[in-house]
Short mmCIF file of C-alpha atoms in Angstrom, two decimals:
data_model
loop_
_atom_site.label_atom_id
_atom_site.label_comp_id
_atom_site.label_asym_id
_atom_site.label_seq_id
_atom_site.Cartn_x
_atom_site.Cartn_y
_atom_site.Cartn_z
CA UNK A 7 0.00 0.00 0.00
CA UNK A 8 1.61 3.52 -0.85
CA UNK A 9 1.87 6.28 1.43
CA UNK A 10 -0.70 8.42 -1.00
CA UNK A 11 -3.23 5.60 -0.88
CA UNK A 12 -2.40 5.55 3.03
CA UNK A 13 -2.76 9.47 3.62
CA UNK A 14 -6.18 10.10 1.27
CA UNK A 15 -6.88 7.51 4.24
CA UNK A 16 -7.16 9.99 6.58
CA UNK A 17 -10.35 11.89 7.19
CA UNK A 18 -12.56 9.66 4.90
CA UNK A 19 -15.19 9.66 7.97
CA UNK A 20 -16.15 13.36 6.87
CA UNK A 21 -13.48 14.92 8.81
CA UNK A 22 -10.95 17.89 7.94
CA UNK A 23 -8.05 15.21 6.04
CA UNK A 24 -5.92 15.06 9.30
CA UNK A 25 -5.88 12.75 11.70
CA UNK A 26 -5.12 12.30 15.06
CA UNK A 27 -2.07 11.19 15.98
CA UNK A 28 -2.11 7.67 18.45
CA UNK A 29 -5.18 6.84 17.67
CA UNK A 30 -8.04 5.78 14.50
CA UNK A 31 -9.81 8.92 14.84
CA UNK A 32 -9.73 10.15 11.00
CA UNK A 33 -8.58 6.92 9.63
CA UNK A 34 -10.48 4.21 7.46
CA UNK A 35 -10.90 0.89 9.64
CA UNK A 36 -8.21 -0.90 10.72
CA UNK A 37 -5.85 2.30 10.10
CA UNK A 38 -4.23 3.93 13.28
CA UNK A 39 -2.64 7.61 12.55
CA UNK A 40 1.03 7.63 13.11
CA UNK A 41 4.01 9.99 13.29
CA UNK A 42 6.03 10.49 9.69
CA UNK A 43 9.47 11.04 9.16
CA UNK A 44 9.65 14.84 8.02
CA UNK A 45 5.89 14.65 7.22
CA UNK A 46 2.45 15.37 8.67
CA UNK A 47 0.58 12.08 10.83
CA UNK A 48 -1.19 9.86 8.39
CA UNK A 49 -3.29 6.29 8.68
CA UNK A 50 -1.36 3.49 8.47
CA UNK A 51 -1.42 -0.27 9.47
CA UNK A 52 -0.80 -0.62 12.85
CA UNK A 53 2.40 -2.05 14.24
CA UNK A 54 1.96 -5.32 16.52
CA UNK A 55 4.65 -6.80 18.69
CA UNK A 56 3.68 -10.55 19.17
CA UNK A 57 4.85 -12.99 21.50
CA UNK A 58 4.50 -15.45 24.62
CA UNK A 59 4.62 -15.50 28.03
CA UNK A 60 5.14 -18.82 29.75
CA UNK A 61 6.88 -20.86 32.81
CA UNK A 62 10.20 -21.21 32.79
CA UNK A 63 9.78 -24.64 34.87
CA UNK A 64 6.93 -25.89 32.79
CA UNK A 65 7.22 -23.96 29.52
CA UNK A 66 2.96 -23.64 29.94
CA UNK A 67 1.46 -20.72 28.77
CA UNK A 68 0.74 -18.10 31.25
CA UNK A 69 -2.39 -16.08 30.92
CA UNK A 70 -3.71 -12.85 32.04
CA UNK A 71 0.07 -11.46 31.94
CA UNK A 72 0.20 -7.58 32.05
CA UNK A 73 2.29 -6.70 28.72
CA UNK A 74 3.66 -3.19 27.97
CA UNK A 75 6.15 -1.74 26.40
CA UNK A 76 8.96 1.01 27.03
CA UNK A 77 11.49 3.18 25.41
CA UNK A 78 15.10 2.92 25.61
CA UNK A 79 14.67 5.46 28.97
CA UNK A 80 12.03 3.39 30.48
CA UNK A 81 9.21 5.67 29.52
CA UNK A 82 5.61 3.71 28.32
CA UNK A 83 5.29 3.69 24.53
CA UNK A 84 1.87 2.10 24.99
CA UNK A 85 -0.91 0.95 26.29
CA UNK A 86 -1.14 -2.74 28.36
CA UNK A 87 -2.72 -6.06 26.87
CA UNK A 88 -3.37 -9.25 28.74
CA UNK A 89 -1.81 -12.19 27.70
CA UNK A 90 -4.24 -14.74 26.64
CA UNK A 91 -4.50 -18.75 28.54
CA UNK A 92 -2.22 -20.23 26.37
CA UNK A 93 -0.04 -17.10 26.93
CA UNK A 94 -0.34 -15.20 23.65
CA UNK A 95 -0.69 -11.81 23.22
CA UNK A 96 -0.79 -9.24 20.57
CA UNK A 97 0.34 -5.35 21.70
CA UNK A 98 -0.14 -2.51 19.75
CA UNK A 99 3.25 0.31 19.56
CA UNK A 100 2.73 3.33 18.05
CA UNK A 101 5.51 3.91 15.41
CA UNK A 102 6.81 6.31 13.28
CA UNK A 103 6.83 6.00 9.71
CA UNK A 104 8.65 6.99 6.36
CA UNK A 105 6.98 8.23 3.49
CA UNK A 106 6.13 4.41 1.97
CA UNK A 107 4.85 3.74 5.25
CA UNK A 108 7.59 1.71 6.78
CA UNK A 109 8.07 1.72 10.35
CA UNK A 110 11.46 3.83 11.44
CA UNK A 111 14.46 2.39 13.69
CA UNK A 112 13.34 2.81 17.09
CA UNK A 113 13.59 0.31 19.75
CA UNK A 114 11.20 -1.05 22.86
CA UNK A 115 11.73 -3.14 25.52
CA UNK A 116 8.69 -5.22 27.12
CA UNK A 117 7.83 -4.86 30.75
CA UNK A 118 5.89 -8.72 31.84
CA UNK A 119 4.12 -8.90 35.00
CA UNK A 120 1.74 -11.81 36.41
CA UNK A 121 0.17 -13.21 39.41
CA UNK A 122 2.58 -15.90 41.22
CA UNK A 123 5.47 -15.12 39.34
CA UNK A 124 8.84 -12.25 39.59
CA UNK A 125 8.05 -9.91 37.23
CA UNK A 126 10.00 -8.99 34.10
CA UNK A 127 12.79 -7.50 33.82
CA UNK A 128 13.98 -7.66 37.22
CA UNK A 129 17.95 -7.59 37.25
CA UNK A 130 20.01 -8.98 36.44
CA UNK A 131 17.93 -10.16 33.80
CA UNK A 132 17.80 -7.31 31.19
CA UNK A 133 15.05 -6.95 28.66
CA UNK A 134 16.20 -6.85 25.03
CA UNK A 135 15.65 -3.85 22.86
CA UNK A 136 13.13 -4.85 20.10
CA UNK A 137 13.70 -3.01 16.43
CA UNK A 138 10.70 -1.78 15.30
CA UNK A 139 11.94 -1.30 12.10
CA UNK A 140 12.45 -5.15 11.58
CA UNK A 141 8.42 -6.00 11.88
CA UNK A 142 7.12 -7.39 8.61
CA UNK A 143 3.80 -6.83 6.64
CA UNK A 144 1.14 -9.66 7.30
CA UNK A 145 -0.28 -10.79 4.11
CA UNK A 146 -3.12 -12.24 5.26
CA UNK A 147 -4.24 -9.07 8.02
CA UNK A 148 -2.11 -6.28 6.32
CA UNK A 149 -0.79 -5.49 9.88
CA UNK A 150 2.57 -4.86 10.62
CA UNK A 151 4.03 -7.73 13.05
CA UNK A 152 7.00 -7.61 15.11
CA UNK A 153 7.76 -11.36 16.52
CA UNK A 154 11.76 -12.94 17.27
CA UNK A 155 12.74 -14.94 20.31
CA UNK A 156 12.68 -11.67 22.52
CA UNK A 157 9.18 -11.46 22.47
CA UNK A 158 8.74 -14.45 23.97
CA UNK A 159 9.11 -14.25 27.85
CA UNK A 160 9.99 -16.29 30.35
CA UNK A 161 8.71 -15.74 33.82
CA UNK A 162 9.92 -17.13 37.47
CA UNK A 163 7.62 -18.47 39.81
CA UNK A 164 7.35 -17.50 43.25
CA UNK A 165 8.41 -19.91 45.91
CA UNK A 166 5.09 -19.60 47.35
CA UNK A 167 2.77 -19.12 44.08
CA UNK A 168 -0.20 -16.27 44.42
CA UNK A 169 -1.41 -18.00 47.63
CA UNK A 170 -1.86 -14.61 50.00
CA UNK A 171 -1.09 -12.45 47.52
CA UNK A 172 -3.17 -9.88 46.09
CA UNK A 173 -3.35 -7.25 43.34
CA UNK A 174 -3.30 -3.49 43.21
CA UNK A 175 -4.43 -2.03 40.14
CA UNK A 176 -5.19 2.51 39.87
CA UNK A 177 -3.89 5.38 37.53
CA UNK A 178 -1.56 8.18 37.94
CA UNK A 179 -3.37 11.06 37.13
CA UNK A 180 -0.89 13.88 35.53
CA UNK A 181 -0.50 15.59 31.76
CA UNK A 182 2.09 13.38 30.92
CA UNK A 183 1.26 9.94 33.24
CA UNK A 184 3.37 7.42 31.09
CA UNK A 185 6.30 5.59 32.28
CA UNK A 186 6.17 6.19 36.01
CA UNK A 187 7.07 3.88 38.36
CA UNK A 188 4.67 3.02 41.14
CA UNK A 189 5.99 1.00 44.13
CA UNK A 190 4.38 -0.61 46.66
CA UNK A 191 5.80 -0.73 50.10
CA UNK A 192 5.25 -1.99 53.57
CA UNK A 193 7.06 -0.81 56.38
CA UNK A 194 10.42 0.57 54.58
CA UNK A 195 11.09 -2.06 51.73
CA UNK A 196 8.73 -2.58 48.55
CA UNK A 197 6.34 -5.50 47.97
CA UNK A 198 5.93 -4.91 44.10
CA UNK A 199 6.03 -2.46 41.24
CA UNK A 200 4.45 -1.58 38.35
CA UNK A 201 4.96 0.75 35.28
CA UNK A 202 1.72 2.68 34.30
CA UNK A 203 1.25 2.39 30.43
CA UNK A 204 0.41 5.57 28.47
CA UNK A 205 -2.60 6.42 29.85
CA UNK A 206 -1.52 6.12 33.29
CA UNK A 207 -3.12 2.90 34.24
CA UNK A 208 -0.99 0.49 36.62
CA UNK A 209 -1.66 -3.06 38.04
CA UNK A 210 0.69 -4.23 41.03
CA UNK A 211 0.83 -7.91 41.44
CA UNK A 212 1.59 -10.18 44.42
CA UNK A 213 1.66 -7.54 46.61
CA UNK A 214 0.96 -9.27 50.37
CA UNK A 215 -1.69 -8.50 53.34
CA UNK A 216 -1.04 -5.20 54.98
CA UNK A 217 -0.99 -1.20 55.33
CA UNK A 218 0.58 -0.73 52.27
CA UNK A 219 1.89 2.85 50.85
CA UNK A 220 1.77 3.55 47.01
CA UNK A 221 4.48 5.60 45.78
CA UNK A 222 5.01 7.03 41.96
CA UNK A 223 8.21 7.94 40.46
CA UNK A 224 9.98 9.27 37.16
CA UNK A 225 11.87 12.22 36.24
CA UNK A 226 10.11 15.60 35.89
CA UNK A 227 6.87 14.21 37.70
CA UNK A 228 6.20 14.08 42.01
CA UNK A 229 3.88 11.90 42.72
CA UNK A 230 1.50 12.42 45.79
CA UNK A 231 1.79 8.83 47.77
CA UNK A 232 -1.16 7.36 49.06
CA UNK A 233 -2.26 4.25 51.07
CA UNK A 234 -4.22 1.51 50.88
CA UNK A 235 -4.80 -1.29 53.38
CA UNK A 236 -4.64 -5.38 51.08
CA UNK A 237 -6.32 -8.23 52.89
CA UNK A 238 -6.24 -10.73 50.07
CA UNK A 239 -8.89 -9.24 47.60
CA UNK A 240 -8.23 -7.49 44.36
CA UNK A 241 -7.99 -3.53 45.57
CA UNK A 242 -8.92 -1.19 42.97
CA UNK A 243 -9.43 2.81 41.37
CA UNK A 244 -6.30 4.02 43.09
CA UNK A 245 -5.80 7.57 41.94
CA UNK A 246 -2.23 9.12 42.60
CA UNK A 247 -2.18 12.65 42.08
CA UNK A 248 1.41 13.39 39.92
CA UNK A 249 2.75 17.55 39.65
CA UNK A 250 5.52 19.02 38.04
CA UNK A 251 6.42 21.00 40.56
CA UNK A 252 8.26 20.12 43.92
CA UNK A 253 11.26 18.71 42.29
CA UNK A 254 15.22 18.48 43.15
CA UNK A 255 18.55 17.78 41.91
CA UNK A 256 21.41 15.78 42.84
CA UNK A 257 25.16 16.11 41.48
CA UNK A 258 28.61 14.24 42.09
CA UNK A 259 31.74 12.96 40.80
CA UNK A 260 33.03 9.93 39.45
CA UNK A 261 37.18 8.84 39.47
CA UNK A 262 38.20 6.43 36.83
CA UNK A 263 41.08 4.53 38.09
CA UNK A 264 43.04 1.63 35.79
CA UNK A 265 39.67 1.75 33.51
CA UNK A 266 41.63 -0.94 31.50
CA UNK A 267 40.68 1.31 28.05
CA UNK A 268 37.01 2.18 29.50
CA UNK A 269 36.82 5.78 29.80
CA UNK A 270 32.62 6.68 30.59
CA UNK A 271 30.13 4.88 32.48
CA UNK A 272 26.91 5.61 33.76
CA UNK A 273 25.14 6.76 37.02
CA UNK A 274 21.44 5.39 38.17
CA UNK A 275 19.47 6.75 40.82
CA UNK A 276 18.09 3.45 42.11
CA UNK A 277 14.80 3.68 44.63
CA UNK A 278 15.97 2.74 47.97
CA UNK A 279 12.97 0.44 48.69
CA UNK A 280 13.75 -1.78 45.70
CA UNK A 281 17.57 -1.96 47.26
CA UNK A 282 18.64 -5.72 47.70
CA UNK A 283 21.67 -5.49 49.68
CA UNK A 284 23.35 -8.96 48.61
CA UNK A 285 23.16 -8.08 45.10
CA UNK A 286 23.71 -4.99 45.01
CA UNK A 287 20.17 -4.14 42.73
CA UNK A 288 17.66 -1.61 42.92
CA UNK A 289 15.02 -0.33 40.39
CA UNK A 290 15.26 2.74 38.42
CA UNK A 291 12.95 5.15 37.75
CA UNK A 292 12.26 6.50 33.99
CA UNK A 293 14.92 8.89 33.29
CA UNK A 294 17.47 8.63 36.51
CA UNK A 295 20.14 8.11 34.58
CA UNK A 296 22.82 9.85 33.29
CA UNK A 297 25.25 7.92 30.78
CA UNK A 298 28.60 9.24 29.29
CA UNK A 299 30.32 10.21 32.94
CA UNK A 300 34.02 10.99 32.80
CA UNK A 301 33.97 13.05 35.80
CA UNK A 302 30.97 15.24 37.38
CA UNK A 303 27.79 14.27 36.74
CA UNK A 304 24.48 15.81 37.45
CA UNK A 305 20.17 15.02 37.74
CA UNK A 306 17.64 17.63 37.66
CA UNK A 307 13.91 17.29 38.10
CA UNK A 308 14.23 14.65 40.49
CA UNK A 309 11.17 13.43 42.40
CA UNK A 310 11.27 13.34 46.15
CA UNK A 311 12.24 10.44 47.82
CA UNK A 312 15.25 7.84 48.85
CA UNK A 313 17.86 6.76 46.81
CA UNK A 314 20.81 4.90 46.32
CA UNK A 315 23.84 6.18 43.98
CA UNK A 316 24.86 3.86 41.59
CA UNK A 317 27.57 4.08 39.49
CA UNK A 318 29.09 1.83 36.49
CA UNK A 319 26.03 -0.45 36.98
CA UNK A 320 25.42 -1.27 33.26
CA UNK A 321 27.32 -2.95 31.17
CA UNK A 322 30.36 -1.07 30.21
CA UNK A 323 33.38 -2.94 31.12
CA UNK A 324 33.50 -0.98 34.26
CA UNK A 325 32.85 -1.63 37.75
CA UNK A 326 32.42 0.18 41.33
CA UNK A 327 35.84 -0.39 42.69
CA UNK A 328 35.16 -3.46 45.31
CA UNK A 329 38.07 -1.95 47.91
CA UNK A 330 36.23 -1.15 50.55
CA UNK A 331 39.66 0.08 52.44
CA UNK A 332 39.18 3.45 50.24
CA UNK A 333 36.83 6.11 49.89
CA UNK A 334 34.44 6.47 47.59
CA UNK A 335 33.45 2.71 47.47
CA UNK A 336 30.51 2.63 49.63
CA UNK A 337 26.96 2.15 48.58
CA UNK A 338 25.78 5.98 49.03
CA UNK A 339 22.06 6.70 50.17
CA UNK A 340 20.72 9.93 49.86
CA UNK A 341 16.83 11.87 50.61
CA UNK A 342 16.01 13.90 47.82
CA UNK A 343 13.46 16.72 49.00
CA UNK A 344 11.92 19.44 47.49
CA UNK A 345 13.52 21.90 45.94
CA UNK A 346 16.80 21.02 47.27
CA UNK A 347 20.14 19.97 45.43
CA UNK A 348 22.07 16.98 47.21
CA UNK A 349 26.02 17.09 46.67
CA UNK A 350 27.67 14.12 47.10
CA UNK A 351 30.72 14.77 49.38
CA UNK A 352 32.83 11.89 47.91
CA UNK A 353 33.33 11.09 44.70
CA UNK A 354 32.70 7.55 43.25
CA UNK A 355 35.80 5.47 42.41
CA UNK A 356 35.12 3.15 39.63
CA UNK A 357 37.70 0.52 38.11
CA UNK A 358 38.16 -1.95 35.07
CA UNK A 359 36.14 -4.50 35.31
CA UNK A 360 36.95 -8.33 34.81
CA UNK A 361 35.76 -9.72 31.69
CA UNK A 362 32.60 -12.31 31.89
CA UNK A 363 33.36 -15.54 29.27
CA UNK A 364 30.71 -17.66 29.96
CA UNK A 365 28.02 -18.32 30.70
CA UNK A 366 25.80 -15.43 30.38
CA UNK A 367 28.60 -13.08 28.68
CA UNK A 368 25.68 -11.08 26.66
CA UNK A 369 22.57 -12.03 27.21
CA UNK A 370 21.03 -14.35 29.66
CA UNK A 371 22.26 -18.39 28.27
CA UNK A 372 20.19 -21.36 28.31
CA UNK A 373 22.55 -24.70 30.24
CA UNK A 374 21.25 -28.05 30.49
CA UNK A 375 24.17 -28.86 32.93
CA UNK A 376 25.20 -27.62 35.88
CA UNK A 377 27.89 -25.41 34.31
CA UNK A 378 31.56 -24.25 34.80
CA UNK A 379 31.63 -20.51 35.55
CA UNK A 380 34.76 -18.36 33.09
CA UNK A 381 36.34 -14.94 33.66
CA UNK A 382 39.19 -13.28 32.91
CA UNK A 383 42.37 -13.42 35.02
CA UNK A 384 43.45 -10.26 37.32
CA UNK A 385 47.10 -9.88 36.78
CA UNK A 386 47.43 -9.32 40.41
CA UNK A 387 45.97 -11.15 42.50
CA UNK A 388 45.94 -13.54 44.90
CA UNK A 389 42.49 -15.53 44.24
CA UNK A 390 38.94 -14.65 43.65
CA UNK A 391 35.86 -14.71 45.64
CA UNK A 392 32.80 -16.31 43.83
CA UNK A 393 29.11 -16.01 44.48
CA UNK A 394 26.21 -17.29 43.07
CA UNK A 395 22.66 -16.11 43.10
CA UNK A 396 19.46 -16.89 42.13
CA UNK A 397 16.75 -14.82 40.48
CA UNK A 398 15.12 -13.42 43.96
CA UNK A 399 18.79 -12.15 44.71
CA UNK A 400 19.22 -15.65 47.76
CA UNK A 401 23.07 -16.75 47.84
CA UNK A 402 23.54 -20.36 46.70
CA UNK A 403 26.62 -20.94 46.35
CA UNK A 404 30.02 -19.06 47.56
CA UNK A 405 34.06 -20.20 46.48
CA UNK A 406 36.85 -18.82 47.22
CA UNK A 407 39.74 -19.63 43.74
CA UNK A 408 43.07 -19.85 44.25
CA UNK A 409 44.89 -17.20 41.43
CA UNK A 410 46.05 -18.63 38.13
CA UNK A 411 49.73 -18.27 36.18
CA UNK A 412 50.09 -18.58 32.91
CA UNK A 413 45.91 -18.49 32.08
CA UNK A 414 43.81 -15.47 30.36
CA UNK A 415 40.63 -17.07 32.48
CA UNK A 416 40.13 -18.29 35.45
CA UNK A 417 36.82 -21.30 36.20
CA UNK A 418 35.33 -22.67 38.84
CA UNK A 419 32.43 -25.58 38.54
CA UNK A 420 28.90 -24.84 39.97
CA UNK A 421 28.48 -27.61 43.02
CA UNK A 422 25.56 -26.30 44.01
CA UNK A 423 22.22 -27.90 43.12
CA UNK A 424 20.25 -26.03 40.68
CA UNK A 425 16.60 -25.78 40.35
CA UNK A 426 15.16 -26.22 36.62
CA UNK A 427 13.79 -23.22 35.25
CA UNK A 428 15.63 -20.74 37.84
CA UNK A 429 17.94 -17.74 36.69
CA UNK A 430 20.88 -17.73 37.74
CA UNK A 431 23.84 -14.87 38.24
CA UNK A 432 27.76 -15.27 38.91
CA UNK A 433 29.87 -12.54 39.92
CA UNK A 434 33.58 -13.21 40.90
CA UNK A 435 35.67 -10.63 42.34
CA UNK A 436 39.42 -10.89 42.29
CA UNK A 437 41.98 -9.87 46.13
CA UNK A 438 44.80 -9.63 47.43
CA UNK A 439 46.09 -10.66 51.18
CA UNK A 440 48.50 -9.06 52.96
CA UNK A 441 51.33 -10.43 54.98
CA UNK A 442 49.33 -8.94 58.07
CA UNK A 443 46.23 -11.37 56.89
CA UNK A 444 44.37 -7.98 55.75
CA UNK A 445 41.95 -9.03 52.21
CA UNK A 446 41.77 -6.12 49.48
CA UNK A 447 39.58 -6.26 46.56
CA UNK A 448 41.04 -5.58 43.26
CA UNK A 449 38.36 -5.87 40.43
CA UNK A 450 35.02 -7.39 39.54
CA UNK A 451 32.68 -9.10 36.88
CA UNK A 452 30.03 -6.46 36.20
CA UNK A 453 26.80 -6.76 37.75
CA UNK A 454 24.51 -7.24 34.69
CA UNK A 455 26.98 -10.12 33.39
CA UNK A 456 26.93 -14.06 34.15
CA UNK A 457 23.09 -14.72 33.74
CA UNK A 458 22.00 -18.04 32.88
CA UNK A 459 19.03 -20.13 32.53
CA UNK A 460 19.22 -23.56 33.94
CA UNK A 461 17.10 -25.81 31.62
CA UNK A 462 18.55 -29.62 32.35
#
């Protein structure tokens, strides 16, 4: 179909020949009106990103899923479906077009969420970008469909199932109520999370009995908490009041020492309810995150609240330097209120990081065996510290490795039993002893690296 035959399209309902952008309004049926490339919106066939959701025990199908997808910031780029019983579902992304009526580059990620099971992504499982410009024309529906292995997704049960557990669903009420985090907490840690979609809607799953506080966050929006009391039974129309105004700003330093050729990284503003202390994790909102740091860094429009400052978190062959014997290696915590700036006093020291082989050096990797863990030799040291955890962030298995001569990589085979369908994550971490009997940390594996599915 050309773009001419696409844009006469518009307005064929009696209307003034334009149409409005994100939705049919002005379009012939089965037309949405889209964004174009260095043109005015115009009908088009929609775009469709098609997958599964399913067990990663069992492989079922898991239905009534909450599907949505984000940008590469985190913000919603649409609406939510619900995955069918067999696990199947079919979402709608608004995408911008050229003048034939292609869809543009532009990536997504997919945000899963169901009852009885950790949602998705929740590190350090990472959610693959999706290329919108790689969906293909149905022949049969004239749609535009979007379907690889990354739209298939696995999900983790719960130890415990639903049982007890009980759902949260509202809207965040604001011009602009996409992409905001809402958290649930009890007492000072959160239950569960949620991003709203573009209309604002949320749904919070597994979220237990209990006072419970909702909180919203993302940059450039406060959110007014609220609280709701959960005693098993769906609770619904939540309303969270979000404001532009209120806001702060929080600014520091990072030190690159021995990058080992890596000379930026990044700094998230993690909430500190999501915090898990043995990993090292937290969730971040839409937009805290500032990428490219050689030196001082800088947020603005910050929402109130607690945070912890993390630096060379992602994936860029650096690492927080692991020496806790020097400053500016500690976790740092910090109360954002409004209106305020918060300096950090110290500045961040971040090192080279040691090099994941396998598994899990890229994405997460599928073993059918309990596997031997590979990284790359300090030149250094005196042995490594290993740790293994599971998907809810529980220690199962810790090593200490005598250092290698004469090897690029050190290994060390799992002993642990593993439980089918479980993600796992190694991290390794590489000292040195002193005469005295004093342990120093030299280097790590990054903390997004080493993921792996166990599928015997």
């Amino acid at each position: 179909m050309s773009a001419l035959v696409l844009l006469l399209a518009c307005g064929d309902d009696g209307g003034d020949g334009t149409c409005e952008l994100g939705t049919s309004e002005g379009c012939d049926e089965g037309l949405v009106c889209e964004a174009v490339a260095g043109g005015d919106p115009a009908c088009f066939a929609p775009v469709f990103v098609e997958g599964r959701v399913f067990d990663t025990a069992t492989d079922g199908g898991i239905g009534d899923a909450r599907v949505v997808a984000l940008d590469v910031n985190g913000g919603a780029r649409s609406t939510v479906v619900f995955s069918a019983a067999d696990g199947s579902y079919r979402l709608p992304v608004p995408a911008e077009r050229d003048a034939e009526g292609n869809p543009t580059s532009d990536r997504v990620t997919l945000r899963v969420a169901a009852q009885g099971y950790q949602r998705f992504p929740t590190a350090p499982r990472q959610a693959l970008p999706l290329e919108l410009a790689d969906a293909a024309m149905d022949g049969e529906t004239g749609d535009w469909v979007l379907m690889n292995a990354a739209t298939d997704v696995g999900l983790v049960g719960l130890p415990g199932g639903a049982a007890g557990l009980a759902t949260i669903e509202g809207v965040v009420e604001a011009d602009d109520p996409g992409g905001v985090l809402v958290v649930a907490v009890q007492g000072e840690a959160a239950v569960s999370t949620a991003v709203t979609d573009t209309d604002g809607g949320f749904r919070l799953h597994n979220v237990p009995a209990g006072t419970t506080a909702l909180e919203g966050y993302r940059l450039g929006l406060a959110v007014t908490p609220e609280t709701v009391e959960v005693a098993g039974a769906p609770v619904t129309g939540v309303v969270l009041a979000g404001s532009t105004e209120g806001l702060g700003a929080v600014e520091g330093d990072v030190n690159i020492v021995d990058g080992g050729g890596a000379g930026e990284t990044s700094v998230i503003l993690g909430l500190e309810s999501t915090f898990d202390e043995t990993a090292a994790r937290a969730e971040v909102p839409a937009g805290l995150r500032v990428g490219g740091v050689s030196g001082a860094f800088s947020f603005t429009d910050v929402p109130p609240g607690r945070y912890v400052v993390l630096a060379a978190f992602e994936n860029d062959g650096l690492v927080r330097d692991p020496d806790e014997g020097i400053a500016g290696t500690d976790i740092v915590r910090i109360e954002v209120m409004a209106g305020d700036t918060v300096s950090l006093d110290t500045a961040f020291k971040v090192t080279g990081a040691l090099a994941t082989v396998s598994p899990g050096a890229d994405s997460v990797e599928t073993v059918t065996a309990a596997p031997t863990l590979e990284w790359a030799d300090d030149s250094s040291e005196d042995g490594y510290e290993v740790e293994l955890f599971d998907a809810f962030g529980e220690l199962v298995e810790e090593a200490e490795v005598p250092g290698v001569s004469g090897s690029a990589t050190v290994t060390h085979m799992v002993g642990a039993t593993l439980e089918a369908g479980m993600i796992y994550q190694f991290r390794a971490r590489s000292f040195r002893d002193s005469p005295s009997g004093d342990r120093s940390y030299i280097s790590a594996t990054e903390d997004l690296r080493g993921v792996f599915l166990y599928a015997p």
